[in-house]
Tab-separated table of C-alpha atoms in Angstrom:
chain	number	residue	atom	x	y	z
A	1	GLN	CA	-58.078	-26.959	-55.932
A	2	MET	CA	-55.548	-29.497	-57.100
A	3	HIS	CA	-53.008	-28.350	-59.705
A	4	LEU	CA	-51.935	-30.806	-62.362
A	5	THR	CA	-48.821	-30.430	-64.504
A	6	GLU	CA	-48.256	-32.563	-67.572
A	7	SER	CA	-44.922	-33.240	-69.218
A	8	GLY	CA	-43.347	-35.615	-71.687
A	9	GLY	CA	-44.972	-34.549	-74.918
A	10	GLY	CA	-42.961	-34.162	-78.084
A	11	SER	CA	-42.601	-35.085	-81.723
A	12	VAL	CA	-42.009	-38.642	-82.863
A	13	GLN	CA	-42.312	-40.663	-86.023
A	14	ALA	CA	-45.044	-43.217	-86.443
A	15	GLY	CA	-44.164	-46.350	-84.516
A	16	GLY	CA	-42.313	-44.375	-81.868
A	17	SER	CA	-42.986	-44.065	-78.157
A	18	LEU	CA	-43.547	-41.342	-75.607
A	19	ARG	CA	-44.175	-41.338	-71.887
A	20	LEU	CA	-46.406	-38.621	-70.497
A	21	SER	CA	-46.371	-37.671	-66.837
A	22	CYS	CA	-48.910	-35.835	-64.725
A	23	ARG	CA	-47.780	-34.442	-61.389
A	24	ALA	CA	-50.365	-33.379	-58.834
A	25	SER	CA	-49.963	-30.673	-56.217
A	26	SER	CA	-51.690	-32.802	-53.585
A	27	THR	CA	-52.556	-36.411	-52.881
A	28	ILE	CA	-54.192	-38.380	-55.660
A	29	ALA	CA	-55.161	-41.231	-53.351
A	30	PRO	CA	-58.905	-40.395	-53.414
A	31	CYS	CA	-58.849	-39.687	-57.135
A	32	ARG	CA	-59.576	-41.324	-60.391
A	33	VAL	CA	-56.931	-40.046	-62.805
A	34	GLY	CA	-57.318	-39.926	-66.542
A	35	TRP	CA	-55.819	-38.738	-69.786
A	36	HIS	CA	-57.769	-37.026	-72.530
A	37	ARG	CA	-56.647	-35.717	-75.897
A	38	GLN	CA	-57.816	-33.193	-78.406
A	39	ALA	CA	-56.727	-33.032	-82.016
A	40	PRO	CA	-57.005	-29.770	-83.981
A	41	GLY	CA	-60.591	-29.199	-85.046
A	42	LYS	CA	-61.916	-32.099	-82.988
A	43	GLY	CA	-63.508	-32.555	-79.620
A	44	ARG	CA	-61.750	-33.760	-76.512
A	45	GLU	CA	-61.818	-37.536	-76.100
A	46	VAL	CA	-61.030	-39.918	-73.289
A	47	VAL	CA	-57.813	-41.876	-73.727
A	48	ALA	CA	-57.533	-43.788	-70.467
A	49	PHE	CA	-58.522	-43.753	-66.787
A	50	ILE	CA	-57.106	-45.425	-63.716
A	51	GLY	CA	-58.965	-45.721	-60.441
A	52	GLY	CA	-57.628	-45.814	-56.942
A	53	ASP	CA	-57.990	-49.601	-57.036
A	54	ARG	CA	-55.770	-49.625	-60.157
A	55	SER	CA	-58.672	-50.591	-62.388
A	56	THR	CA	-58.186	-49.172	-65.876
A	57	LEU	CA	-60.278	-48.095	-68.820
A	58	TYR	CA	-58.929	-47.445	-72.303
A	59	ALA	CA	-60.320	-46.053	-75.498
A	60	GLU	CA	-60.596	-48.792	-78.103
A	61	SER	CA	-58.193	-46.940	-80.371
A	62	VAL	CA	-55.324	-47.160	-77.866
A	63	LYS	CA	-55.861	-50.597	-76.329
A	64	GLY	CA	-52.720	-52.690	-76.510
A	65	ARG	CA	-50.547	-49.644	-77.241
A	66	PHE	CA	-50.989	-47.323	-74.247
A	67	ILE	CA	-50.587	-48.112	-70.556
A	68	ILE	CA	-51.784	-45.833	-67.788
A	69	SER	CA	-50.258	-46.063	-64.328
A	70	ARG	CA	-50.202	-44.141	-61.079
A	71	ASN	CA	-47.897	-43.609	-58.131
A	72	ASP	CA	-49.804	-42.461	-55.087
A	73	VAL	CA	-46.610	-41.888	-53.087
A	74	GLU	CA	-45.268	-39.397	-55.610
A	75	ASN	CA	-48.736	-38.142	-56.546
A	76	LYS	CA	-48.292	-38.643	-60.230
A	77	ALA	CA	-49.744	-40.600	-63.088
A	78	SER	CA	-48.159	-41.665	-66.337
A	79	LEU	CA	-49.236	-42.676	-69.803
A	80	GLN	CA	-46.818	-44.909	-71.684
A	81	MET	CA	-47.578	-44.662	-75.387
A	82	THR	CA	-46.062	-47.109	-77.867
A	83	ASN	CA	-46.518	-47.752	-81.579
A	84	LEU	CA	-47.760	-44.208	-82.002
A	85	LYS	CA	-49.846	-43.366	-85.041
A	86	PRO	CA	-50.451	-39.995	-86.731
A	87	GLU	CA	-54.031	-40.096	-85.441
A	88	ASP	CA	-52.685	-40.113	-81.859
A	89	ALA	CA	-51.424	-36.556	-82.296
A	90	GLY	CA	-53.000	-33.796	-80.265
A	91	MET	CA	-52.945	-32.024	-76.955
A	92	TYR	CA	-52.999	-34.464	-74.064
A	93	TYR	CA	-54.631	-33.399	-70.815
A	94	CYS	CA	-54.479	-34.966	-67.387
A	95	GLU	CA	-57.627	-34.975	-65.282
A	96	ALA	CA	-58.164	-35.954	-61.677
A	97	ASP	CA	-61.622	-36.616	-60.233
A	98	CYS	CA	-61.165	-36.542	-56.480
A	99	TRP	CA	-63.692	-37.400	-53.824
A	100	SER	CA	-64.059	-34.733	-51.174
A	101	SER	CA	-65.314	-36.038	-47.848
A	102	ALA	CA	-65.903	-32.435	-46.766
A	103	THR	CA	-68.331	-31.671	-49.586
A	104	GLN	CA	-69.417	-35.259	-50.303
A	105	ARG	CA	-68.854	-34.807	-53.994
A	106	ALA	CA	-66.171	-35.340	-56.598
A	107	ILE	CA	-64.083	-32.378	-57.669
A	108	SER	CA	-62.494	-32.396	-61.111
A	109	SER	CA	-59.132	-30.787	-61.879
A	110	TRP	CA	-57.384	-30.417	-65.224
A	111	GLY	CA	-53.862	-29.713	-66.356
A	112	GLN	CA	-52.816	-27.324	-69.105
A	113	GLY	CA	-51.867	-30.094	-71.509
A	114	THR	CA	-48.804	-31.375	-73.307
A	115	GLN	CA	-48.514	-31.568	-77.090
A	116	VAL	CA	-47.918	-34.813	-78.956
A	117	SER	CA	-47.026	-34.796	-82.652
A	118	VAL	CA	-46.669	-37.954	-84.721
A	119	SER	CA	-45.306	-37.784	-88.249
A	120	PRO	CA	-46.061	-40.509	-90.824
């Protein structure tokens, strides 16, 4: 099973920026990598995904402010967050959905999360 480690969370004021990183323990080449977040008392929601072909998908609430990227050489993905708003606060989780040719199915791995706080 792939291990994912997030970093880069912290506390910023509204309008500030943070860059989250997700480092994988093995190759992410066959994986779609995504970021999710969960605010206190709310469910987990998708923030952004990036496929192996570099295609991207963003939640409407973060379009134009967040950019997801990946580096398949270093086996890591990043989420650049700008113009942060208080509603962006929460625990951010990295997920990798990786195709396994051995089992002919996708295997999902999750990190432990990194906390983002945004003050008004």
